[in-house]
């Protein structure tokens, strides 16, 4: 006969009207596109978890894209400019900002097997209504979050390099990247400070550098009508602020092993994801242990006739029943990832 406090449901509402114009001019050597977009959006949160006052956003976007195939390389260029106004009548506050983004991509097929891409970009982002105006208990994050109406635009200068190779069933891909972000927006826990029984967390800004890589190697074998593919991939990212302190809640390095089998209407896939521990920590952030996540799926397609097909699927997730925790989650210490899970699905597709 314990008494429990009942909380009313929370309604998250997002209403928007959008109007766009797109113009294209293409020929054998040059593709061009011009885009004009108009958005009027209103977000409302009503109920127990109404942590963001109603906010209206008006946005006008102008974009230009051009692609051309030169004899030496392919070139793609994009330019975008946003005029954005956010109005919060409850707080009697208005944010009026512009944002400009530019990207340039050079790509080249060196031969039938090898291709490379090199990209440069400067991306600017206006803070979201949540980042500006949130002020209340965010129960799903177990925090009392407070935004900042004085947040500046995020400005990111990015470099990407990609190389791909395929030959006789062997394939490999490598991507290297670096993002220098001015005024990176993040949430910082105020250890020891609470509001309404929840940990106080503030939206803040600092210059940050993200750099990392991702690659995959594998081989596809064909034995008669049987197709077998084996691959290994890895991705890793490091992120630090300008004062050499680690950025909070960054995903740890991962190793991904995959195997797949395909024969006519039968498919079998198995993935083993090895997530390493994350010990590159922000101030007062806790370490997250590594784990192995084993998933598998068996699919059988059963064509009945030209218009009817039944698909049977059996799957298993986290078959090792590992206790895994997502380092990027605010509640990782309290809520682990789902445990062992098996399932069976039947799909019926009718084509008329």
mmCIF file of C-alpha atoms in Angstrom:
data_model
loop_
_atom_site.group_PDB
_atom_site.id
_atom_site.type_symbol
_atom_site.label_atom_id
_atom_site.label_comp_id
_atom_site.label_asym_id
_atom_site.label_seq_id
_atom_site.Cartn_x
_atom_site.Cartn_y
_atom_site.Cartn_z
ATOM 1 C CA UNK A 1 0.000 0.000 0.000
ATOM 2 C CA UNK A 2 2.848 2.353 -0.850
ATOM 3 C CA UNK A 3 1.910 5.767 -2.115
ATOM 4 C CA UNK A 4 3.355 6.787 -5.451
ATOM 5 C CA UNK A 5 3.455 10.252 -6.949
ATOM 6 C CA UNK A 6 1.701 10.209 -10.305
ATOM 7 C CA UNK A 7 3.009 12.515 -13.021
ATOM 8 C CA UNK A 8 0.877 13.867 -15.826
ATOM 9 C CA UNK A 9 1.891 13.006 -19.402
ATOM 10 C CA UNK A 10 3.907 15.492 -21.425
ATOM 11 C CA UNK A 11 2.825 16.544 -24.919
ATOM 12 C CA UNK A 12 5.546 17.496 -27.394
ATOM 13 C CA UNK A 13 4.047 19.389 -30.344
ATOM 14 C CA UNK A 14 5.797 20.560 -33.508
ATOM 15 C CA UNK A 15 3.791 22.418 -36.151
ATOM 16 C CA UNK A 16 5.419 23.750 -39.284
ATOM 17 C CA UNK A 17 4.606 25.150 -42.705
ATOM 18 C CA UNK A 18 7.204 24.874 -45.433
ATOM 19 C CA UNK A 19 7.379 26.263 -48.962
ATOM 20 C CA UNK A 20 10.241 25.643 -51.351
ATOM 21 C CA UNK A 21 11.382 26.512 -54.866
ATOM 22 C CA UNK A 22 14.010 24.511 -56.739
ATOM 23 C CA UNK A 23 15.558 25.451 -60.070
ATOM 24 C CA UNK A 24 17.841 23.155 -62.086
ATOM 25 C CA UNK A 25 20.080 23.753 -65.078
ATOM 26 C CA UNK A 26 21.889 20.648 -66.323
ATOM 27 C CA UNK A 27 23.921 19.784 -69.383
ATOM 28 C CA UNK A 28 26.614 17.259 -70.291
ATOM 29 C CA UNK A 29 29.398 19.125 -68.468
ATOM 30 C CA UNK A 30 27.688 21.180 -65.773
ATOM 31 C CA UNK A 31 24.888 20.559 -63.255
ATOM 32 C CA UNK A 32 23.497 23.520 -61.292
ATOM 33 C CA UNK A 33 20.717 23.857 -58.733
ATOM 34 C CA UNK A 34 19.272 26.857 -56.912
ATOM 35 C CA UNK A 35 17.040 26.364 -53.860
ATOM 36 C CA UNK A 36 14.831 28.785 -51.922
ATOM 37 C CA UNK A 37 13.105 27.476 -48.817
ATOM 38 C CA UNK A 38 10.749 29.103 -46.302
ATOM 39 C CA UNK A 39 9.848 27.513 -42.950
ATOM 40 C CA UNK A 40 7.528 28.694 -40.192
ATOM 41 C CA UNK A 41 7.757 26.328 -37.206
ATOM 42 C CA UNK A 42 6.346 26.332 -33.689
ATOM 43 C CA UNK A 43 7.347 23.899 -30.955
ATOM 44 C CA UNK A 44 5.312 23.482 -27.770
ATOM 45 C CA UNK A 45 5.885 21.301 -24.710
ATOM 46 C CA UNK A 46 2.907 20.966 -22.352
ATOM 47 C CA UNK A 47 2.727 18.875 -19.183
ATOM 48 C CA UNK A 48 4.911 17.690 -16.314
ATOM 49 C CA UNK A 49 8.106 17.894 -18.362
ATOM 50 C CA UNK A 50 7.423 21.262 -20.013
ATOM 51 C CA UNK A 51 11.047 22.356 -19.921
ATOM 52 C CA UNK A 52 10.964 24.516 -23.092
ATOM 53 C CA UNK A 53 8.595 27.488 -23.432
ATOM 54 C CA UNK A 54 6.671 27.713 -26.740
ATOM 55 C CA UNK A 55 9.044 28.920 -29.454
ATOM 56 C CA UNK A 56 8.359 30.089 -33.005
ATOM 57 C CA UNK A 57 11.073 29.904 -35.643
ATOM 58 C CA UNK A 58 11.006 31.585 -39.051
ATOM 59 C CA UNK A 59 13.708 30.532 -41.498
ATOM 60 C CA UNK A 60 14.607 31.524 -45.043
ATOM 61 C CA UNK A 61 17.252 29.425 -46.781
ATOM 62 C CA UNK A 62 19.024 30.137 -50.066
ATOM 63 C CA UNK A 63 21.240 27.439 -51.539
ATOM 64 C CA UNK A 64 23.323 26.947 -54.661
ATOM 65 C CA UNK A 65 24.926 23.709 -55.868
ATOM 66 C CA UNK A 66 27.157 23.075 -58.875
ATOM 67 C CA UNK A 67 28.864 19.925 -60.119
ATOM 68 C CA UNK A 68 31.248 19.623 -63.042
ATOM 69 C CA UNK A 69 33.324 16.808 -64.507
ATOM 70 C CA UNK A 70 36.765 18.065 -65.443
ATOM 71 C CA UNK A 71 39.328 15.906 -67.205
ATOM 72 C CA UNK A 72 41.490 15.758 -64.067
ATOM 73 C CA UNK A 73 38.795 15.451 -61.366
ATOM 74 C CA UNK A 74 35.117 15.928 -60.522
ATOM 75 C CA UNK A 75 34.260 19.098 -58.624
ATOM 76 C CA UNK A 76 31.217 19.744 -56.446
ATOM 77 C CA UNK A 77 30.553 23.095 -54.754
ATOM 78 C CA UNK A 78 27.684 24.061 -52.452
ATOM 79 C CA UNK A 79 26.768 27.367 -50.811
ATOM 80 C CA UNK A 80 23.951 27.891 -48.308
ATOM 81 C CA UNK A 81 22.803 30.919 -46.342
ATOM 82 C CA UNK A 82 20.135 30.863 -43.618
ATOM 83 C CA UNK A 83 18.169 33.802 -42.199
ATOM 84 C CA UNK A 84 16.631 32.595 -38.947
ATOM 85 C CA UNK A 85 14.551 34.257 -36.258
ATOM 86 C CA UNK A 86 13.471 32.495 -33.047
ATOM 87 C CA UNK A 87 10.822 34.163 -30.879
ATOM 88 C CA UNK A 88 9.930 33.139 -27.330
ATOM 89 C CA UNK A 89 7.002 35.267 -26.131
ATOM 90 C CA UNK A 90 6.934 33.639 -22.694
ATOM 91 C CA UNK A 91 10.443 34.883 -21.966
ATOM 92 C CA UNK A 92 9.986 37.993 -24.134
ATOM 93 C CA UNK A 93 13.179 37.086 -26.000
ATOM 94 C CA UNK A 94 14.095 37.014 -29.665
ATOM 95 C CA UNK A 95 17.141 35.582 -31.417
ATOM 96 C CA UNK A 96 17.851 36.846 -34.920
ATOM 97 C CA UNK A 97 20.829 35.215 -36.635
ATOM 98 C CA UNK A 98 22.322 34.441 -40.044
ATOM 99 C CA UNK A 99 24.394 31.382 -40.909
ATOM 100 C CA UNK A 100 26.531 30.643 -43.963
ATOM 101 C CA UNK A 101 27.869 27.241 -44.997
ATOM 102 C CA UNK A 102 30.233 26.355 -47.873
ATOM 103 C CA UNK A 103 31.532 22.990 -49.049
ATOM 104 C CA UNK A 104 33.924 21.865 -51.783
ATOM 105 C CA UNK A 105 34.475 18.255 -52.858
ATOM 106 C CA UNK A 106 37.119 16.986 -55.270
ATOM 107 C CA UNK A 107 36.836 13.370 -56.409
ATOM 108 C CA UNK A 108 38.843 11.243 -58.816
ATOM 109 C CA UNK A 109 38.722 7.669 -60.082
ATOM 110 C CA UNK A 110 42.420 6.876 -60.473
ATOM 111 C CA UNK A 111 41.635 3.597 -62.234
ATOM 112 C CA UNK A 112 38.905 0.949 -62.387
ATOM 113 C CA UNK A 113 39.667 -0.116 -58.805
ATOM 114 C CA UNK A 114 40.833 2.960 -56.897
ATOM 115 C CA UNK A 115 39.032 6.239 -56.153
ATOM 116 C CA UNK A 116 39.775 9.165 -53.830
ATOM 117 C CA UNK A 117 37.750 12.080 -52.444
ATOM 118 C CA UNK A 118 38.943 15.234 -50.712
ATOM 119 C CA UNK A 119 36.503 17.618 -49.059
ATOM 120 C CA UNK A 120 36.724 21.037 -47.439
ATOM 121 C CA UNK A 121 33.803 22.714 -45.740
ATOM 122 C CA UNK A 122 32.827 25.518 -43.412
ATOM 123 C CA UNK A 123 29.524 24.825 -41.668
ATOM 124 C CA UNK A 124 27.652 27.294 -39.474
ATOM 125 C CA UNK A 125 24.762 26.280 -37.196
ATOM 126 C CA UNK A 126 22.300 28.446 -35.263
ATOM 127 C CA UNK A 127 21.557 27.192 -31.711
ATOM 128 C CA UNK A 128 18.336 25.182 -31.410
ATOM 129 C CA UNK A 129 15.333 26.302 -29.290
ATOM 130 C CA UNK A 130 16.238 23.695 -26.658
ATOM 131 C CA UNK A 131 19.819 24.952 -26.394
ATOM 132 C CA UNK A 132 18.598 28.543 -26.047
ATOM 133 C CA UNK A 133 15.490 28.288 -23.884
ATOM 134 C CA UNK A 134 15.381 25.018 -21.955
ATOM 135 C CA UNK A 135 14.890 25.662 -18.240
ATOM 136 C CA UNK A 136 13.421 22.812 -16.276
ATOM 137 C CA UNK A 137 13.508 19.128 -15.345
ATOM 138 C CA UNK A 138 14.482 16.930 -18.306
ATOM 139 C CA UNK A 139 13.426 13.625 -16.769
ATOM 140 C CA UNK A 140 14.668 11.342 -19.554
ATOM 141 C CA UNK A 141 18.163 12.749 -18.990
ATOM 142 C CA UNK A 142 17.747 12.806 -15.170
ATOM 143 C CA UNK A 143 18.839 16.445 -15.113
ATOM 144 C CA UNK A 144 17.537 19.952 -14.574
ATOM 145 C CA UNK A 145 18.787 21.586 -17.767
ATOM 146 C CA UNK A 146 19.265 25.308 -18.300
ATOM 147 C CA UNK A 147 19.917 26.822 -21.729
ATOM 148 C CA UNK A 148 21.599 30.104 -22.612
ATOM 149 C CA UNK A 149 19.963 32.741 -24.852
ATOM 150 C CA UNK A 150 23.392 34.266 -25.466
ATOM 151 C CA UNK A 151 24.805 31.213 -27.245
ATOM 152 C CA UNK A 152 26.653 32.094 -30.449
ATOM 153 C CA UNK A 153 26.523 30.167 -33.727
ATOM 154 C CA UNK A 154 28.626 27.042 -34.016
ATOM 155 C CA UNK A 155 31.177 27.353 -36.823
ATOM 156 C CA UNK A 156 32.959 24.229 -37.989
ATOM 157 C CA UNK A 157 35.875 24.025 -40.436
ATOM 158 C CA UNK A 158 36.151 20.468 -41.749
ATOM 159 C CA UNK A 159 38.614 18.371 -43.737
ATOM 160 C CA UNK A 160 37.694 14.912 -45.051
ATOM 161 C CA UNK A 161 39.769 12.456 -47.048
ATOM 162 C CA UNK A 162 38.360 9.208 -48.394
ATOM 163 C CA UNK A 163 39.966 6.423 -50.425
ATOM 164 C CA UNK A 164 38.212 3.289 -51.721
ATOM 165 C CA UNK A 165 39.622 0.194 -53.431
ATOM 166 C CA UNK A 166 37.780 -2.763 -54.964
ATOM 167 C CA UNK A 167 39.254 -5.647 -56.963
ATOM 168 C CA UNK A 168 38.167 -9.254 -57.557
ATOM 169 C CA UNK A 169 35.888 -9.374 -54.523
ATOM 170 C CA UNK A 170 38.277 -7.568 -52.188
ATOM 171 C CA UNK A 171 37.135 -4.157 -50.942
ATOM 172 C CA UNK A 172 38.476 -1.537 -48.564
ATOM 173 C CA UNK A 173 37.455 1.963 -47.512
ATOM 174 C CA UNK A 174 39.297 4.539 -45.392
ATOM 175 C CA UNK A 175 37.995 7.907 -44.216
ATOM 176 C CA UNK A 176 40.029 10.453 -42.240
ATOM 177 C CA UNK A 177 38.468 13.626 -40.834
ATOM 178 C CA UNK A 178 39.175 16.681 -38.713
ATOM 179 C CA UNK A 179 36.589 19.203 -37.494
ATOM 180 C CA UNK A 180 37.684 22.469 -35.881
ATOM 181 C CA UNK A 181 34.553 23.827 -34.196
ATOM 182 C CA UNK A 182 34.316 27.343 -32.793
ATOM 183 C CA UNK A 183 31.680 27.776 -30.056
ATOM 184 C CA UNK A 184 30.892 24.053 -29.795
ATOM 185 C CA UNK A 185 27.686 23.666 -27.742
ATOM 186 C CA UNK A 186 27.613 21.008 -25.019
ATOM 187 C CA UNK A 187 25.900 20.203 -21.719
ATOM 188 C CA UNK A 188 28.035 20.435 -18.560
ATOM 189 C CA UNK A 189 26.929 18.825 -15.296
ATOM 190 C CA UNK A 190 27.277 21.012 -12.214
ATOM 191 C CA UNK A 191 28.426 18.367 -9.741
ATOM 192 C CA UNK A 192 27.016 19.001 -6.248
ATOM 193 C CA UNK A 193 24.317 21.403 -7.474
ATOM 194 C CA UNK A 194 20.684 20.315 -7.738
ATOM 195 C CA UNK A 195 17.320 21.751 -8.756
ATOM 196 C CA UNK A 196 14.052 19.965 -7.908
ATOM 197 C CA UNK A 197 16.083 16.938 -6.786
ATOM 198 C CA UNK A 198 17.855 16.650 -10.157
ATOM 199 C CA UNK A 199 21.463 17.317 -11.084
ATOM 200 C CA UNK A 200 21.850 20.812 -12.528
ATOM 201 C CA UNK A 201 23.236 20.865 -16.091
ATOM 202 C CA UNK A 202 24.070 23.995 -18.098
ATOM 203 C CA UNK A 203 24.427 24.519 -21.850
ATOM 204 C CA UNK A 204 27.857 25.999 -22.536
ATOM 205 C CA UNK A 205 30.263 26.729 -25.397
ATOM 206 C CA UNK A 206 33.952 26.204 -26.036
ATOM 207 C CA UNK A 207 36.191 25.778 -29.063
ATOM 208 C CA UNK A 208 36.833 22.108 -29.811
ATOM 209 C CA UNK A 209 38.678 19.854 -32.263
ATOM 210 C CA UNK A 210 37.254 16.495 -33.390
ATOM 211 C CA UNK A 211 39.485 14.144 -35.357
ATOM 212 C CA UNK A 212 39.292 10.497 -36.208
ATOM 213 C CA UNK A 213 39.011 7.775 -38.793
ATOM 214 C CA UNK A 214 36.881 4.889 -39.968
ATOM 215 C CA UNK A 215 37.872 2.040 -42.228
ATOM 216 C CA UNK A 216 36.608 -1.303 -43.475
ATOM 217 C CA UNK A 217 38.262 -4.199 -45.292
ATOM 218 C CA UNK A 218 36.605 -7.331 -46.551
ATOM 219 C CA UNK A 219 36.192 -9.932 -49.241
ATOM 220 C CA UNK A 220 33.159 -11.250 -51.106
ATOM 221 C CA UNK A 221 33.331 -14.893 -52.201
ATOM 222 C CA UNK A 222 31.072 -16.469 -54.794
ATOM 223 C CA UNK A 223 30.821 -20.273 -54.807
ATOM 224 C CA UNK A 224 28.289 -21.303 -57.403
ATOM 225 C CA UNK A 225 25.101 -19.508 -56.415
ATOM 226 C CA UNK A 226 26.344 -19.025 -52.848
ATOM 227 C CA UNK A 227 27.600 -15.572 -51.848
ATOM 228 C CA UNK A 228 29.697 -15.123 -48.709
ATOM 229 C CA UNK A 229 31.046 -11.772 -47.475
ATOM 230 C CA UNK A 230 33.476 -11.290 -44.587
ATOM 231 C CA UNK A 231 34.548 -7.862 -43.330
ATOM 232 C CA UNK A 232 36.242 -6.027 -40.497
ATOM 233 C CA UNK A 233 35.798 -2.354 -39.675
ATOM 234 C CA UNK A 234 36.934 0.094 -37.044
ATOM 235 C CA UNK A 235 36.080 3.682 -36.161
ATOM 236 C CA UNK A 236 37.535 6.062 -33.621
ATOM 237 C CA UNK A 237 37.161 9.731 -32.715
ATOM 238 C CA UNK A 238 39.026 11.985 -30.292
ATOM 239 C CA UNK A 239 37.620 15.337 -29.226
ATOM 240 C CA UNK A 240 39.266 17.997 -27.083
ATOM 241 C CA UNK A 241 38.517 21.557 -26.109
ATOM 242 C CA UNK A 242 41.010 24.351 -26.693
ATOM 243 C CA UNK A 243 42.180 24.015 -23.060
ATOM 244 C CA UNK A 244 43.153 20.357 -23.783
ATOM 245 C CA UNK A 245 40.243 18.926 -21.745
ATOM 246 C CA UNK A 246 38.272 16.088 -23.327
ATOM 247 C CA UNK A 247 34.819 16.832 -24.760
ATOM 248 C CA UNK A 248 32.106 15.001 -22.755
ATOM 249 C CA UNK A 249 30.141 11.952 -23.921
ATOM 250 C CA UNK A 250 32.238 10.981 -26.949
ATOM 251 C CA UNK A 251 31.650 7.540 -28.445
ATOM 252 C CA UNK A 252 34.562 5.107 -27.771
ATOM 253 C CA UNK A 253 36.494 3.216 -30.491
ATOM 254 C CA UNK A 254 34.649 0.255 -32.010
ATOM 255 C CA UNK A 255 35.699 -2.882 -33.904
ATOM 256 C CA UNK A 256 33.020 -4.448 -36.096
ATOM 257 C CA UNK A 257 33.238 -7.976 -37.517
ATOM 258 C CA UNK A 258 30.602 -8.986 -40.069
ATOM 259 C CA UNK A 259 29.760 -12.151 -41.992
ATOM 260 C CA UNK A 260 26.903 -12.668 -44.404
ATOM 261 C CA UNK A 261 25.616 -15.559 -46.501
ATOM 262 C CA UNK A 262 23.222 -15.264 -49.427
ATOM 263 C CA UNK A 263 21.754 -18.084 -51.516
ATOM 264 C CA UNK A 264 18.753 -17.473 -53.740
ATOM 265 C CA UNK A 265 15.973 -16.644 -51.230
ATOM 266 C CA UNK A 266 18.001 -17.317 -48.092
ATOM 267 C CA UNK A 267 20.043 -14.746 -46.152
ATOM 268 C CA UNK A 268 22.058 -15.033 -42.950
ATOM 269 C CA UNK A 269 23.910 -12.165 -41.256
ATOM 270 C CA UNK A 270 25.972 -12.107 -38.080
ATOM 271 C CA UNK A 271 27.676 -9.064 -36.526
ATOM 272 C CA UNK A 272 30.061 -8.846 -33.600
ATOM 273 C CA UNK A 273 30.598 -5.316 -32.328
ATOM 274 C CA UNK A 274 33.525 -4.897 -29.931
ATOM 275 C CA UNK A 275 33.129 -1.548 -28.158
ATOM 276 C CA UNK A 276 36.243 -0.512 -26.257
ATOM 277 C CA UNK A 277 36.231 1.253 -22.901
ATOM 278 C CA UNK A 278 36.038 5.033 -22.850
ATOM 279 C CA UNK A 279 38.572 6.547 -20.482
ATOM 280 C CA UNK A 280 39.164 9.854 -22.276
ATOM 281 C CA UNK A 281 36.937 11.736 -19.876
ATOM 282 C CA UNK A 282 35.618 15.219 -19.278
ATOM 283 C CA UNK A 283 35.787 16.734 -15.790
ATOM 284 C CA UNK A 284 33.761 14.593 -13.325
ATOM 285 C CA UNK A 285 32.753 12.205 -16.121
ATOM 286 C CA UNK A 286 32.852 8.492 -15.241
ATOM 287 C CA UNK A 287 34.622 5.782 -17.243
ATOM 288 C CA UNK A 288 32.546 3.353 -19.296
ATOM 289 C CA UNK A 289 33.648 -0.273 -19.607
ATOM 290 C CA UNK A 290 33.874 -1.982 -22.980
ATOM 291 C CA UNK A 291 31.572 -4.763 -24.135
ATOM 292 C CA UNK A 292 30.884 -7.182 -27.007
ATOM 293 C CA UNK A 293 27.527 -7.108 -28.799
ATOM 294 C CA UNK A 294 26.664 -10.164 -30.919
ATOM 295 C CA UNK A 295 23.654 -9.916 -33.270
ATOM 296 C CA UNK A 296 22.402 -12.370 -35.905
ATOM 297 C CA UNK A 297 19.510 -12.591 -38.360
ATOM 298 C CA UNK A 298 18.231 -15.397 -40.603
ATOM 299 C CA UNK A 299 15.806 -14.463 -43.383
ATOM 300 C CA UNK A 300 13.897 -16.746 -45.737
ATOM 301 C CA UNK A 301 11.892 -15.334 -48.648
ATOM 302 C CA UNK A 302 9.021 -17.548 -49.853
ATOM 303 C CA UNK A 303 7.595 -16.364 -53.199
ATOM 304 C CA UNK A 304 4.037 -17.669 -53.548
ATOM 305 C CA UNK A 305 3.410 -16.226 -57.003
ATOM 306 C CA UNK A 306 4.303 -13.121 -59.015
ATOM 307 C CA UNK A 307 2.202 -10.915 -56.738
ATOM 308 C CA UNK A 308 2.637 -12.514 -53.320
ATOM 309 C CA UNK A 309 5.720 -13.020 -51.169
ATOM 310 C CA UNK A 310 6.130 -14.172 -47.574
ATOM 311 C CA UNK A 311 9.292 -13.322 -45.637
ATOM 312 C CA UNK A 312 10.220 -15.209 -42.470
ATOM 313 C CA UNK A 313 12.850 -13.665 -40.208
ATOM 314 C CA UNK A 314 14.461 -14.958 -37.015
ATOM 315 C CA UNK A 315 16.807 -12.645 -35.124
ATOM 316 C CA UNK A 316 18.881 -12.517 -31.976
ATOM 317 C CA UNK A 317 20.284 -9.351 -30.401
ATOM 318 C CA UNK A 318 22.962 -9.169 -27.707
ATOM 319 C CA UNK A 319 23.141 -12.966 -27.797
ATOM 320 C CA UNK A 320 26.056 -12.936 -25.323
ATOM 321 C CA UNK A 321 23.788 -11.112 -22.846
ATOM 322 C CA UNK A 322 26.491 -8.523 -22.198
ATOM 323 C CA UNK A 323 25.928 -5.645 -19.806
ATOM 324 C CA UNK A 324 26.756 -2.781 -22.136
ATOM 325 C CA UNK A 325 26.474 0.908 -21.408
ATOM 326 C CA UNK A 326 26.286 3.724 -23.956
ATOM 327 C CA UNK A 327 28.907 6.314 -23.028
ATOM 328 C CA UNK A 328 27.032 9.038 -24.926
ATOM 329 C CA UNK A 329 23.931 8.561 -22.749
ATOM 330 C CA UNK A 330 23.206 10.866 -19.813
ATOM 331 C CA UNK A 331 21.770 7.926 -17.854
ATOM 332 C CA UNK A 332 24.334 5.229 -18.767
ATOM 333 C CA UNK A 333 25.155 4.528 -15.112
ATOM 334 C CA UNK A 334 21.500 3.707 -14.358
ATOM 335 C CA UNK A 335 20.159 2.196 -17.596
ATOM 336 C CA UNK A 336 22.252 -0.351 -19.542
ATOM 337 C CA UNK A 337 21.626 -1.364 -23.140
ATOM 338 C CA UNK A 338 18.972 -4.083 -23.701
ATOM 339 C CA UNK A 339 20.003 -7.630 -22.759
ATOM 340 C CA UNK A 340 19.578 -10.842 -24.741
ATOM 341 C CA UNK A 341 16.636 -10.606 -27.120
ATOM 342 C CA UNK A 342 15.256 -13.143 -29.619
ATOM 343 C CA UNK A 343 12.434 -12.595 -32.062
ATOM 344 C CA UNK A 344 10.497 -13.967 -35.006
ATOM 345 C CA UNK A 345 8.798 -11.905 -37.731
ATOM 346 C CA UNK A 346 6.532 -12.738 -40.647
ATOM 347 C CA UNK A 347 5.973 -10.321 -43.532
ATOM 348 C CA UNK A 348 3.317 -10.728 -46.223
ATOM 349 C CA UNK A 349 3.727 -8.575 -49.319
ATOM 350 C CA UNK A 350 0.965 -8.249 -51.895
ATOM 351 C CA UNK A 351 1.663 -6.505 -55.208
ATOM 352 C CA UNK A 352 -1.249 -5.423 -57.362
#
